[in-house]
CSV table of C-alpha atoms in Angstrom, one decimal:
chain,number,residue,atom,x,y,z
A,1,MET,CA,-19.0,16.5,-24.6
A,2,ASP,CA,-18.5,12.9,-23.4
A,3,ALA,CA,-16.1,10.3,-24.7
A,4,ILE,CA,-15.4,6.5,-24.7
A,5,VAL,CA,-11.7,5.9,-24.8
A,6,SER,CA,-10.0,2.5,-25.6
A,7,GLY,CA,-6.3,2.2,-25.1
A,8,SER,CA,-6.3,-1.3,-26.7
A,9,ALA,CA,-7.9,0.1,-29.9
A,10,GLY,CA,-6.1,3.4,-29.7
A,11,VAL,CA,-9.3,5.3,-30.3
A,12,ALA,CA,-11.7,7.7,-28.6
A,13,VAL,CA,-15.3,8.0,-29.6
A,14,LEU,CA,-16.7,11.5,-29.0
A,15,VAL,CA,-20.4,11.9,-28.1
A,16,ASP,CA,-21.6,15.5,-28.4
A,17,GLY,CA,-25.4,15.6,-28.2
A,18,GLY,CA,-26.6,13.4,-31.1
A,19,ARG,CA,-23.4,13.6,-33.0
A,20,LEU,CA,-20.6,11.0,-32.9
A,21,ALA,CA,-17.0,11.3,-34.0
A,22,SER,CA,-13.7,9.6,-33.4
A,23,ILE,CA,-10.1,10.6,-32.7
A,24,HIS,CA,-7.2,8.1,-33.2
A,25,VAL,CA,-4.0,8.0,-31.3
A,26,GLY,CA,-1.9,8.3,-34.5
A,27,GLU,CA,-3.7,11.4,-35.7
A,28,PRO,CA,-4.9,13.3,-32.6
A,29,ARG,CA,-5.6,16.5,-34.6
A,30,LYS,CA,-8.0,14.8,-37.0
A,31,ILE,CA,-11.7,14.3,-36.0
A,32,VAL,CA,-13.7,11.8,-38.1
A,33,SER,CA,-17.5,12.0,-38.1
A,34,ARG,CA,-19.1,8.6,-37.3
A,35,SER,CA,-22.5,6.9,-37.1
A,36,ALA,CA,-23.7,4.6,-34.3
A,37,ALA,CA,-23.0,1.5,-36.4
A,38,ASP,CA,-19.3,2.5,-36.5
A,39,ILE,CA,-18.7,2.2,-32.7
A,40,HIS,CA,-18.5,-1.6,-32.6
A,41,LEU,CA,-16.1,-1.6,-35.6
A,42,LEU,CA,-13.9,1.0,-33.9
A,43,ILE,CA,-13.7,-0.5,-30.4
A,44,GLY,CA,-14.4,-4.1,-31.4
A,45,GLU,CA,-14.7,-6.6,-28.6
A,46,LYS,CA,-12.4,-4.6,-26.3
A,47,ASN,CA,-14.2,-4.1,-23.0
A,48,SER,CA,-11.4,-2.2,-21.3
A,49,VAL,CA,-12.6,1.4,-21.9
A,50,ASP,CA,-12.6,4.6,-19.9
A,51,VAL,CA,-15.7,6.8,-20.0
A,52,LEU,CA,-15.2,10.6,-19.7
A,53,GLU,CA,-17.9,13.1,-19.0
A,54,ASN,CA,-18.0,16.9,-19.7
A,55,VAL,CA,-14.6,17.1,-21.4
A,56,ASN,CA,-13.2,19.0,-24.3
A,57,LYS,CA,-11.1,17.8,-27.2
A,58,ASP,CA,-7.8,18.5,-25.5
A,59,ASP,CA,-8.8,16.5,-22.5
A,60,VAL,CA,-9.8,13.5,-24.7
A,61,VAL,CA,-6.5,13.6,-26.7
A,62,GLU,CA,-4.4,13.7,-23.5
A,63,HIS,CA,-6.4,10.8,-21.9
A,64,LEU,CA,-6.2,8.8,-25.1
A,65,LYS,CA,-2.4,9.1,-25.1
A,66,PHE,CA,-2.3,8.1,-21.5
A,67,VAL,CA,-4.4,5.0,-21.9
A,68,ARG,CA,-2.4,4.0,-24.9
A,69,ASP,CA,0.8,4.4,-23.0
A,70,ARG,CA,-0.8,2.4,-20.2
A,71,GLU,CA,-1.7,-0.4,-22.6
A,72,TYR,CA,1.8,-0.5,-24.1
A,73,ALA,CA,3.3,-0.7,-20.6
A,74,PHE,CA,1.1,-3.7,-19.7
A,75,GLN,CA,2.1,-5.5,-22.9
A,76,LEU,CA,5.8,-4.7,-22.6
A,77,PHE,CA,5.9,-5.8,-19.0
A,78,LEU,CA,4.3,-9.1,-19.9
A,79,ILE,CA,6.9,-9.6,-22.6
A,80,LEU,CA,9.7,-8.9,-20.1
A,81,LEU,CA,8.2,-11.6,-17.7
A,82,ASP,CA,7.6,-14.2,-20.4
A,83,SER,CA,10.3,-16.9,-20.0
A,84,GLU,CA,9.3,-18.5,-23.3
A,85,LEU,CA,10.5,-15.5,-25.3
A,86,SER,CA,14.1,-14.8,-26.4
A,87,ASN,CA,16.3,-12.8,-24.1
A,88,GLY,CA,16.9,-10.3,-27.0
A,89,LEU,CA,13.2,-9.6,-27.2
A,90,ARG,CA,12.8,-9.3,-23.5
A,91,GLU,CA,15.7,-6.8,-23.4
A,92,GLU,CA,14.0,-4.7,-26.0
A,93,ALA,CA,10.8,-4.8,-23.9
A,94,ALA,CA,12.8,-3.7,-20.8
A,95,GLY,CA,14.3,-0.7,-22.7
A,96,ALA,CA,11.1,0.4,-24.3
A,97,LEU,CA,9.3,0.1,-20.9
A,98,GLU,CA,11.7,2.5,-19.3
A,99,GLU,CA,9.9,5.6,-20.8
A,100,PHE,CA,6.5,4.4,-19.6
A,101,ILE,CA,7.6,3.5,-16.1
A,102,GLY,CA,9.1,6.9,-15.8
A,103,ASN,CA,5.6,8.4,-16.1
A,104,ARG,CA,4.2,8.2,-12.6
A,105,TYR,CA,0.6,8.0,-13.7
A,106,VAL,CA,1.2,5.1,-16.1
A,107,ARG,CA,3.4,3.3,-13.6
A,108,GLU,CA,0.7,3.5,-10.9
A,109,GLN,CA,-1.9,2.1,-13.4
A,110,VAL,CA,0.3,-0.8,-14.1
A,111,GLU,CA,0.8,-1.4,-10.4
A,112,CYS,CA,-3.0,-1.3,-9.9
A,113,VAL,CA,-3.2,-4.4,-12.1
A,114,PHE,CA,-0.1,-6.3,-11.0
A,115,PHE,CA,-0.8,-5.7,-7.3
A,116,ALA,CA,-4.1,-7.4,-7.6
A,117,GLN,CA,-2.7,-10.9,-8.5
A,118,GLU,CA,0.4,-12.8,-7.8
A,119,LEU,CA,3.1,-13.4,-10.4
A,120,PRO,CA,3.0,-16.8,-12.1
A,121,ARG,CA,5.4,-19.4,-10.8
A,122,GLY,CA,7.1,-20.0,-14.1
A,123,ILE,CA,8.7,-16.5,-14.2
A,124,ASP,CA,12.5,-16.5,-14.4
A,125,VAL,CA,13.2,-13.4,-12.2
A,126,ASP,CA,17.0,-13.5,-12.6
A,127,VAL,CA,16.7,-13.4,-16.4
A,128,ALA,CA,14.2,-10.5,-16.2
A,129,PHE,CA,16.7,-8.5,-14.0
A,130,SER,CA,19.5,-9.4,-16.4
A,131,CYS,CA,17.5,-8.1,-19.3
A,132,CYS,CA,16.9,-4.9,-17.5
A,133,GLU,CA,20.6,-4.5,-16.8
A,134,SER,CA,21.6,-5.3,-20.4
A,135,ALA,CA,19.1,-2.6,-21.6
A,136,ASN,CA,20.3,-0.2,-18.9
A,137,ALA,CA,16.6,0.0,-17.8
A,138,LYS,CA,17.1,1.2,-14.2
A,139,LEU,CA,13.5,2.4,-13.7
A,140,THR,CA,12.1,-0.9,-15.0
A,141,LYS,CA,14.4,-2.9,-12.8
A,142,GLY,CA,13.3,-0.8,-9.8
A,143,PHE,CA,9.7,-1.4,-10.7
A,144,LEU,CA,10.3,-5.2,-11.0
A,145,ARG,CA,12.2,-5.3,-7.7
A,146,ARG,CA,9.4,-3.5,-5.9
A,147,LEU,CA,6.8,-5.9,-7.4
A,148,ILE,CA,8.8,-9.0,-6.4
A,149,GLY,CA,9.5,-7.6,-2.9
A,150,LEU,CA,5.8,-7.0,-2.3
A,151,GLN,CA,4.7,-10.5,-3.5
A,152,PRO,CA,4.0,-11.8,0.0
A,153,TYR,CA,1.6,-9.0,0.6
A,154,ILE,CA,0.1,-9.2,-2.9
A,155,VAL,CA,-0.5,-12.9,-2.4
A,156,ALA,CA,-2.1,-12.3,1.1
A,157,VAL,CA,-4.4,-9.6,-0.2
A,158,ARG,CA,-5.5,-11.6,-3.2
A,159,ARG,CA,-6.0,-14.8,-1.1
A,160,GLN,CA,-8.2,-12.9,1.3
A,161,TRP,CA,-10.3,-11.5,-1.6
A,162,ASP,CA,-10.8,-15.0,-3.1
A,163,ARG,CA,-11.9,-16.3,0.3
A,164,ILE,CA,-14.9,-13.9,0.5
A,165,PRO,CA,-18.0,-16.2,0.5
A,166,GLU,CA,-19.9,-16.2,-2.8
A,167,ALA,CA,-23.1,-15.4,-0.9
A,168,SER,CA,-21.7,-11.9,-0.3
A,169,PHE,CA,-21.7,-11.2,-4.0
A,170,GLY,CA,-24.7,-12.9,-5.3
A,171,ASP,CA,-23.1,-14.5,-8.4
A,172,GLY,CA,-19.7,-14.8,-10.0
A,173,VAL,CA,-20.3,-11.9,-12.4
A,174,GLU,CA,-20.8,-9.5,-9.5
A,175,ARG,CA,-17.6,-10.7,-7.8
A,176,ALA,CA,-15.6,-10.2,-11.1
A,177,TYR,CA,-17.2,-6.8,-11.7
A,178,MET,CA,-16.5,-5.5,-8.2
A,179,ARG,CA,-12.9,-6.7,-8.4
A,180,ALA,CA,-12.5,-4.8,-11.6
A,181,ILE,CA,-13.7,-1.7,-10.0
A,182,LEU,CA,-11.4,-2.1,-7.0
A,183,VAL,CA,-8.4,-2.7,-9.3
A,184,ARG,CA,-9.3,0.4,-11.4
A,185,GLU,CA,-9.6,2.5,-8.3
A,186,GLY,CA,-6.2,1.3,-7.0
A,187,CYS,CA,-7.7,-0.5,-3.9
A,188,PHE,CA,-5.6,-3.6,-4.2
A,189,ARG,CA,-2.5,-1.5,-4.7
A,190,LYS,CA,-3.2,0.8,-1.7
A,191,LEU,CA,-4.1,-2.2,0.6
A,192,VAL,CA,-0.8,-3.9,-0.3
A,193,ASP,CA,1.2,-0.8,0.3
A,194,ASP,CA,-0.5,-0.1,3.6
A,195,ILE,CA,0.0,-3.6,5.1
A,196,SER,CA,3.6,-3.7,3.8
A,197,LEU,CA,4.3,-0.6,5.9
A,198,GLY,CA,2.6,-2.1,8.9
A,199,LYS,CA,-0.4,0.1,8.8
A,200,ASN,CA,-3.8,-0.9,10.2
A,201,ALA,CA,-6.3,-1.4,7.4
A,202,ASP,CA,-9.0,0.9,9.0
A,203,GLU,CA,-8.0,4.0,7.1
A,204,PHE,CA,-8.0,2.0,3.8
A,205,LEU,CA,-11.5,0.7,4.7
A,206,VAL,CA,-13.0,4.1,5.3
A,207,GLU,CA,-11.5,5.6,2.1
A,208,SER,CA,-12.8,2.7,0.0
A,209,MET,CA,-16.3,2.9,1.5
A,210,LEU,CA,-16.4,6.6,0.6
A,211,GLU,CA,-15.2,6.0,-3.0
A,212,PRO,CA,-18.3,6.9,-5.2
A,213,SER,CA,-17.9,4.0,-7.6
A,214,ILE,CA,-17.7,1.6,-4.7
A,215,LYS,CA,-20.4,3.1,-2.6
A,216,VAL,CA,-23.0,2.1,-5.2
A,217,MET,CA,-22.0,-1.6,-5.3
A,218,PRO,CA,-24.4,-4.0,-3.5
A,219,ASN,CA,-23.2,-5.2,-0.1
A,220,ASN,CA,-20.0,-3.1,-0.5
A,221,ARG,CA,-19.6,-2.7,3.3
A,222,GLU,CA,-19.9,-6.4,4.1
A,223,ILE,CA,-17.5,-7.3,1.3
A,224,LEU,CA,-14.9,-4.8,2.3
A,225,LEU,CA,-15.1,-5.8,6.0
A,226,GLU,CA,-14.7,-9.5,5.0
A,227,TRP,CA,-11.7,-8.6,2.8
A,228,THR,CA,-9.8,-6.6,5.3
A,229,GLU,CA,-10.7,-8.5,8.5
A,230,ALA,CA,-7.4,-10.3,8.8
A,231,PHE,CA,-5.3,-7.2,8.0
A,232,ARG,CA,-7.1,-5.1,10.6
A,233,SER,CA,-6.1,-7.7,13.2
A,234,GLY,CA,-2.6,-7.8,11.9
A,235,GLU,CA,-2.6,-11.6,11.5
A,236,LEU,CA,-1.3,-11.7,7.9
A,237,LEU,CA,1.3,-9.0,8.1
A,238,GLN,CA,4.4,-11.2,8.2
A,239,PRO,CA,6.0,-11.8,4.8
A,240,PHE,CA,6.7,-15.3,3.7
A,241,THR,CA,9.0,-16.8,1.1
A,242,ARG,CA,7.8,-18.5,-2.0
A,243,ASP,CA,8.8,-21.9,-0.5
A,244,GLU,CA,6.6,-21.2,2.5
A,245,ARG,CA,3.6,-20.1,0.5
A,246,ASP,CA,2.1,-23.6,0.0
A,247,GLN,CA,2.2,-24.2,3.7
A,248,TRP,CA,0.6,-20.8,4.4
A,249,GLU,CA,-2.2,-21.5,1.8
A,250,SER,CA,-2.8,-24.9,3.2
A,251,ARG,CA,-3.1,-23.6,6.8
A,252,MET,CA,-5.4,-20.8,5.7
A,253,LEU,CA,-7.7,-23.2,3.8
A,254,SER,CA,-7.9,-25.5,6.8
A,255,GLU,CA,-8.6,-22.6,9.2
A,256,ARG,CA,-11.3,-21.3,6.8
A,257,HIS,CA,-13.4,-24.4,7.8
A,258,LYS,CA,-12.8,-24.1,11.5
A,259,PRO,CA,-16.0,-23.2,13.5
A,260,LYS,CA,-16.2,-19.6,14.6
A,261,ARG,CA,-16.2,-19.0,18.3
A,262,PHE,CA,-19.3,-16.9,18.1
A,263,SER,CA,-22.4,-17.6,20.1
A,264,GLY,CA,-25.7,-16.3,18.8
A,265,ASP,CA,-26.3,-14.5,15.5
A,266,ARG,CA,-23.0,-13.4,13.9
A,267,GLU,CA,-24.5,-10.3,12.1
A,268,GLU,CA,-26.3,-9.1,15.2
A,269,ILE,CA,-23.1,-9.5,17.3
A,270,LEU,CA,-21.0,-7.6,14.7
A,271,GLN,CA,-23.5,-4.8,14.6
A,272,LYS,CA,-23.5,-4.5,18.3
A,273,VAL,CA,-19.7,-4.4,18.4
A,274,GLU,CA,-19.6,-1.7,15.8
A,275,ARG,CA,-22.2,0.4,17.8
A,276,GLN,CA,-20.1,0.0,20.9
A,277,LYS,CA,-16.9,1.0,19.1
A,278,GLU,CA,-18.7,4.0,17.6
A,279,ALA,CA,-19.8,5.0,21.1
A,280,ILE,CA,-16.2,4.9,22.3
A,281,VAL,CA,-15.0,7.0,19.3
A,282,THR,CA,-17.7,9.6,20.1
A,283,ALA,CA,-16.5,9.6,23.7
A,284,MET,CA,-12.9,10.1,22.4
A,285,ASP,CA,-14.1,13.2,20.5
A,286,SER,CA,-15.1,14.9,23.7
A,287,HIS,CA,-12.1,13.3,25.6
A,288,ASN,CA,-14.5,11.9,28.2
A,289,MET,CA,-12.3,9.4,30.0
A,290,ARG,CA,-15.0,8.2,32.2
A,291,LEU,CA,-17.2,7.1,29.3
A,292,ILE,CA,-14.3,5.7,27.3
A,293,HIS,CA,-13.4,3.5,30.3
A,294,LYS,CA,-17.0,2.5,30.8
A,295,TYR,CA,-17.7,1.7,27.2
A,296,THR,CA,-14.4,-0.1,26.7
A,297,ASN,CA,-15.1,-2.4,29.7
A,298,GLY,CA,-18.5,-3.2,28.1
A,299,LEU,CA,-17.0,-3.9,24.7
A,300,ILE,CA,-14.4,-6.2,26.2
A,301,GLN,CA,-16.9,-8.1,28.3
A,302,TYR,CA,-19.3,-8.5,25.3
A,303,GLN,CA,-16.6,-9.7,22.9
A,304,MET,CA,-15.1,-12.1,25.5
A,305,GLU,CA,-18.5,-13.7,25.7
A,306,HIS,CA,-19.2,-13.7,22.0
A,307,GLY,CA,-15.9,-14.5,20.3
A,308,GLY,CA,-13.1,-14.6,22.8
A,309,ALA,CA,-9.9,-12.7,23.5
A,310,LYS,CA,-8.7,-12.6,19.9
A,311,TYR,CA,-11.6,-10.4,18.8
A,312,ALA,CA,-11.6,-8.2,21.9
A,313,CYS,CA,-7.9,-7.6,21.4
A,314,LYS,CA,-8.4,-6.7,17.8
A,315,SER,CA,-11.1,-4.2,18.6
A,316,LEU,CA,-8.9,-2.5,21.2
A,317,CYS,CA,-6.1,-2.2,18.6
A,318,ASP,CA,-8.5,-0.8,16.1
A,319,LEU,CA,-9.7,1.8,18.5
A,320,ALA,CA,-6.1,2.6,19.5
A,321,MET,CA,-5.3,3.4,15.8
A,322,VAL,CA,-8.3,5.9,15.8
A,323,ALA,CA,-6.9,7.5,18.9
A,324,LYS,CA,-3.4,7.8,17.4
A,325,GLU,CA,-4.8,9.4,14.2
A,326,SER,CA,-6.5,12.0,16.4
A,327,HIS,CA,-3.2,12.6,18.4
A,328,MET,CA,-4.9,11.3,21.6
A,329,HIS,CA,-1.8,9.3,22.6
A,330,ASP,CA,-2.8,8.9,26.2
A,331,ILE,CA,-6.0,7.1,25.1
A,332,GLN,CA,-4.0,5.2,22.5
A,333,LEU,CA,-1.7,4.0,25.3
A,334,ALA,CA,-4.6,3.0,27.6
A,335,LEU,CA,-6.3,1.0,24.9
A,336,THR,CA,-3.2,-0.9,23.8
A,337,GLU,CA,-2.3,-1.6,27.4
A,338,ARG,CA,-5.7,-3.2,27.8
A,339,SER,CA,-5.2,-5.2,24.5
A,340,ILE,CA,-2.0,-7.0,25.8
A,341,LYS,CA,-3.8,-7.8,29.1
A,342,VAL,CA,-6.7,-9.3,27.2
A,343,LYS,CA,-4.4,-11.4,24.9
A,344,PRO,CA,-0.8,-11.4,26.3
A,345,ASN,CA,0.6,-13.6,23.4
A,346,ASP,CA,-0.6,-11.3,20.6
A,347,GLY,CA,2.4,-10.0,18.7
A,348,TRP,CA,0.4,-7.3,16.8
A,349,ALA,CA,-1.0,-6.0,20.1
A,350,TRP,CA,2.5,-5.8,21.6
A,351,ALA,CA,3.7,-3.9,18.5
A,352,GLN,CA,0.8,-1.4,18.8
A,353,TYR,CA,1.5,-1.0,22.5
A,354,ALA,CA,5.2,-0.3,21.7
A,355,ASP,CA,4.1,2.4,19.2
A,356,ALA,CA,1.9,4.0,21.8
A,357,LEU,CA,4.7,4.0,24.4
A,358,LEU,CA,6.9,5.7,21.8
A,359,CYS,CA,4.2,8.3,21.1
A,360,THR,CA,4.0,9.1,24.8
A,361,ASN,CA,7.8,9.6,25.0
A,362,LYS,CA,8.6,6.3,26.7
A,363,PRO,CA,11.3,4.8,24.4
A,364,HIS,CA,12.9,2.4,26.9
A,365,GLU,CA,9.5,0.8,27.6
A,366,SER,CA,8.7,0.8,23.9
A,367,LEU,CA,11.9,-1.1,23.2
A,368,MET,CA,10.9,-3.8,25.7
A,369,ALA,CA,7.4,-4.0,24.1
A,370,TYR,CA,8.9,-4.4,20.7
A,371,GLU,CA,11.0,-7.3,22.1
A,372,ASN,CA,7.8,-9.0,23.2
A,373,ALA,CA,6.2,-8.4,19.8
A,374,LEU,CA,9.2,-10.2,18.3
A,375,THR,CA,8.9,-13.0,20.8
A,376,PHE,CA,5.3,-13.6,19.6
A,377,GLY,CA,6.2,-13.6,15.9
A,378,GLN,CA,5.5,-10.0,14.8
A,379,TYR,CA,8.4,-9.8,12.4
A,380,PRO,CA,9.6,-7.7,10.5
A,381,ILE,CA,7.2,-4.9,11.8
A,382,ALA,CA,8.5,-5.2,15.3
A,383,GLN,CA,12.2,-5.5,14.2
A,384,LYS,CA,11.8,-2.2,12.3
A,385,GLY,CA,10.1,-0.6,15.3
A,386,LYS,CA,12.9,-1.8,17.6
A,387,ALA,CA,15.6,-0.4,15.2
A,388,TRP,CA,13.8,2.9,15.1
A,389,VAL,CA,13.7,3.1,18.9
A,390,LEU,CA,17.4,2.3,19.1
A,391,LYS,CA,18.0,5.2,16.8
A,392,ILE,CA,15.9,7.5,19.0
A,393,LEU,CA,17.8,6.4,22.0
A,394,ASN,CA,21.0,7.3,20.2
A,395,ARG,CA,22.2,3.6,20.3
A,396,LEU,CA,23.2,4.1,16.7
A,397,ASP,CA,25.5,1.2,16.2
A,398,GLU,CA,22.8,-1.2,17.5
A,399,ALA,CA,20.3,0.5,15.3
A,400,PHE,CA,22.6,0.1,12.3
A,401,ALA,CA,23.1,-3.6,13.1
A,402,ALA,CA,19.3,-4.1,13.5
A,403,TYR,CA,18.7,-2.6,10.0
A,404,ASP,CA,21.4,-4.7,8.5
A,405,LYS,CA,19.7,-7.8,9.9
A,406,ILE,CA,16.4,-6.8,8.5
A,407,ILE,CA,17.9,-6.1,5.1
A,408,ALA,CA,19.8,-9.4,5.1
A,409,GLU,CA,16.4,-11.2,5.4
A,410,TYR,CA,14.3,-8.8,3.4
A,411,PRO,CA,16.6,-7.2,0.9
A,412,TYR,CA,13.7,-5.5,-0.9
A,413,ASP,CA,12.4,-3.7,2.2
A,414,VAL,CA,12.7,0.0,1.0
A,415,ALA,CA,11.7,1.3,4.4
A,416,ALA,CA,14.6,-0.5,6.1
A,417,LEU,CA,17.0,0.5,3.4
A,418,THR,CA,16.0,4.2,3.8
A,419,SER,CA,16.2,4.0,7.6
A,420,ARG,CA,19.7,2.5,7.5
A,421,ALA,CA,20.8,5.4,5.3
A,422,GLU,CA,19.3,7.8,7.8
A,423,VAL,CA,21.3,6.2,10.6
A,424,LEU,CA,24.5,6.6,8.6
A,425,LYS,CA,23.5,10.3,8.3
A,426,THR,CA,23.0,10.6,12.0
A,427,LEU,CA,26.4,8.9,12.6
A,428,ASN,CA,27.8,11.7,10.4
A,429,ARG,CA,29.0,9.1,7.9
A,430,LEU,CA,27.7,11.4,5.2
A,431,ASP,CA,29.4,10.0,2.1
A,432,GLU,CA,28.3,6.5,3.0
A,433,ALA,CA,24.7,7.8,3.7
A,434,LEU,CA,24.7,9.5,0.3
A,435,ALA,CA,25.9,6.3,-1.4
A,436,ALA,CA,23.3,4.3,0.4
A,437,TYR,CA,20.5,6.7,-0.7
A,438,ASP,CA,21.9,6.6,-4.3
A,439,LYS,CA,21.8,2.8,-4.3
A,440,THR,CA,18.3,2.7,-2.9
A,441,ILE,CA,17.1,5.3,-5.4
A,442,ALA,CA,18.7,3.3,-8.3
A,443,GLU,CA,16.7,0.3,-7.3
A,444,TYR,CA,13.5,2.2,-6.3
A,445,PRO,CA,13.6,5.3,-8.5
A,446,TYR,CA,10.1,6.5,-7.7
A,447,GLU,CA,10.1,6.2,-3.9
A,448,VAL,CA,9.9,9.7,-2.5
A,449,ILE,CA,11.3,9.1,1.0
A,450,PRO,CA,14.9,8.0,-0.1
A,451,GLN,CA,15.0,10.9,-2.6
A,452,THR,CA,14.1,13.3,0.2
A,453,GLY,CA,16.7,11.8,2.5
A,454,ARG,CA,19.3,12.1,-0.2
A,455,ALA,CA,18.5,15.8,-0.6
A,456,GLU,CA,18.8,16.4,3.1
A,457,VAL,CA,22.3,14.7,3.1
A,458,LEU,CA,23.3,17.1,0.2
A,459,LYS,CA,22.2,20.0,2.4
A,460,THR,CA,24.2,18.7,5.4
A,461,LEU,CA,27.2,18.4,3.1
A,462,ASN,CA,26.7,22.1,2.2
A,463,ARG,CA,26.1,21.1,-1.4
A,464,LEU,CA,23.2,23.5,-1.4
A,465,ASP,CA,22.7,24.0,-5.1
A,466,GLU,CA,22.5,20.3,-5.7
A,467,ALA,CA,20.2,19.9,-2.7
A,468,LEU,CA,17.9,22.6,-4.1
A,469,ALA,CA,17.9,20.9,-7.5
A,470,ALA,CA,17.1,17.6,-5.9
A,471,TYR,CA,14.1,19.1,-4.0
A,472,ASP,CA,12.9,20.8,-7.1
A,473,LYS,CA,12.9,17.4,-8.9
A,474,ILE,CA,11.0,15.7,-6.1
A,475,ILE,CA,8.4,18.4,-5.9
A,476,ALA,CA,7.8,18.4,-9.7
A,477,GLU,CA,6.8,14.7,-9.5
A,478,TYR,CA,5.2,14.8,-6.0
A,479,PRO,CA,3.6,18.2,-5.7
A,480,TYR,CA,1.5,17.3,-2.7
A,481,GLU,CA,4.2,15.9,-0.5
A,482,VAL,CA,4.8,18.3,2.4
A,483,ILE,CA,8.2,17.2,3.6
A,484,PRO,CA,10.1,17.9,0.4
A,485,GLN,CA,8.6,21.4,0.3
A,486,ASN,CA,9.7,22.1,3.8
A,487,GLY,CA,13.2,20.8,3.0
A,488,ARG,CA,13.4,23.0,-0.1
A,489,ALA,CA,12.4,26.0,2.1
A,490,GLY,CA,15.2,25.1,4.5
A,491,VAL,CA,17.8,25.1,1.7
A,492,LEU,CA,16.6,28.5,0.4
A,493,LYS,CA,17.1,29.8,4.0
A,494,SER,CA,20.6,28.3,4.1
A,495,LEU,CA,21.3,30.0,0.7
A,496,ASN,CA,20.2,33.3,2.4
A,497,ARG,CA,17.4,33.7,-0.2
A,498,LEU,CA,15.1,34.8,2.6
């Protein structure tokens, strides 16, 4: 049996051979026989539908409830953000939204939509937070805080999407349709999350290209490459304030019309570069250092002639990320070292070089490299890297101060908040560490890393039953996370439940 499910209409149309029927969200046990003429009346003009194949009735009922909850969550969140509505109504929306945000699947679906477009300028954020506090809606407040904290990245990702040339799509309908697919599959959300954590976009690119619903789209590879180009080079990874956004947009629009430093046919050049990079990756697989060195020299020479140092540096950093993912840290180090020689003023290259030095157990050199990354504007990625190295070097007071500095400028940076709590734990300031984790979890209740850190502090405090309960709670919501499962096993061992 197949089904067409509409959350907006609160109905699922069942298709079983030549027979049609419907299930409504208010009466999930009741199945009503239908004719083809009824479908338009049931779903109306709603075009936001999910199509399910080879399902049974229970699957359809469960999915219908999920999409209805998702639709409610969308509407309630829009009410919370609407500054033209009364505070009382917005407080009610915040309280009602709490249940839906607590459902991870619903929450992620809402994020998929709101991570694909920036928030309107007219939103009164302070009032929205106040409404959450009045309604005691901690989960909703955490969700809103995360959304606001990631706005710089959301804006950057959406701006890059809007700058893809129309010729890549064919017509406006295809652009809108592909964007809808990317939103539904969570691609905007994942890209925002990745770049906010300082990750290179290559992994995202590969995963997206392999997604079945994206693979069938015309020109999908070209479009995804255009979209992620700036993020793969690390150029747009620095957050900016709302006051700085206009200047950023103006600069990007003007740079969009600058002539490219390519000689010859662009497509031919790009194809040759990709072939050269593939050859280097193949040489990595066999750990053939001679071929890696030879092909890398050829790649650098070719890109210096057909684009300049910027593109050669970017390719070297891309390849270094591939080497890191394969745990070939000696190759990662060699490639990043070449990248800073090719373009010595590239902050992203220095940050990558610092990471490679740390992976090869050279923390002192890594610290110096992160300082250079900061000099060339790679903030806050380099500042967080520097703080982490200080922690490794056991320069804990300096690490703590570094995290405080990051948080003062970026108070919504959950990674910095979590790392600061970890430093407190290492300093054996366990009660403070626990309080820091509690505060972070209150603001970001669905982030797994601070929850795991809190459980570890409970274990260190010998509050083993509480630690076990904390790990059980994390694993129930994140069953595929490895670290909490390992932590839980450690607690069982400490309890002598061998």
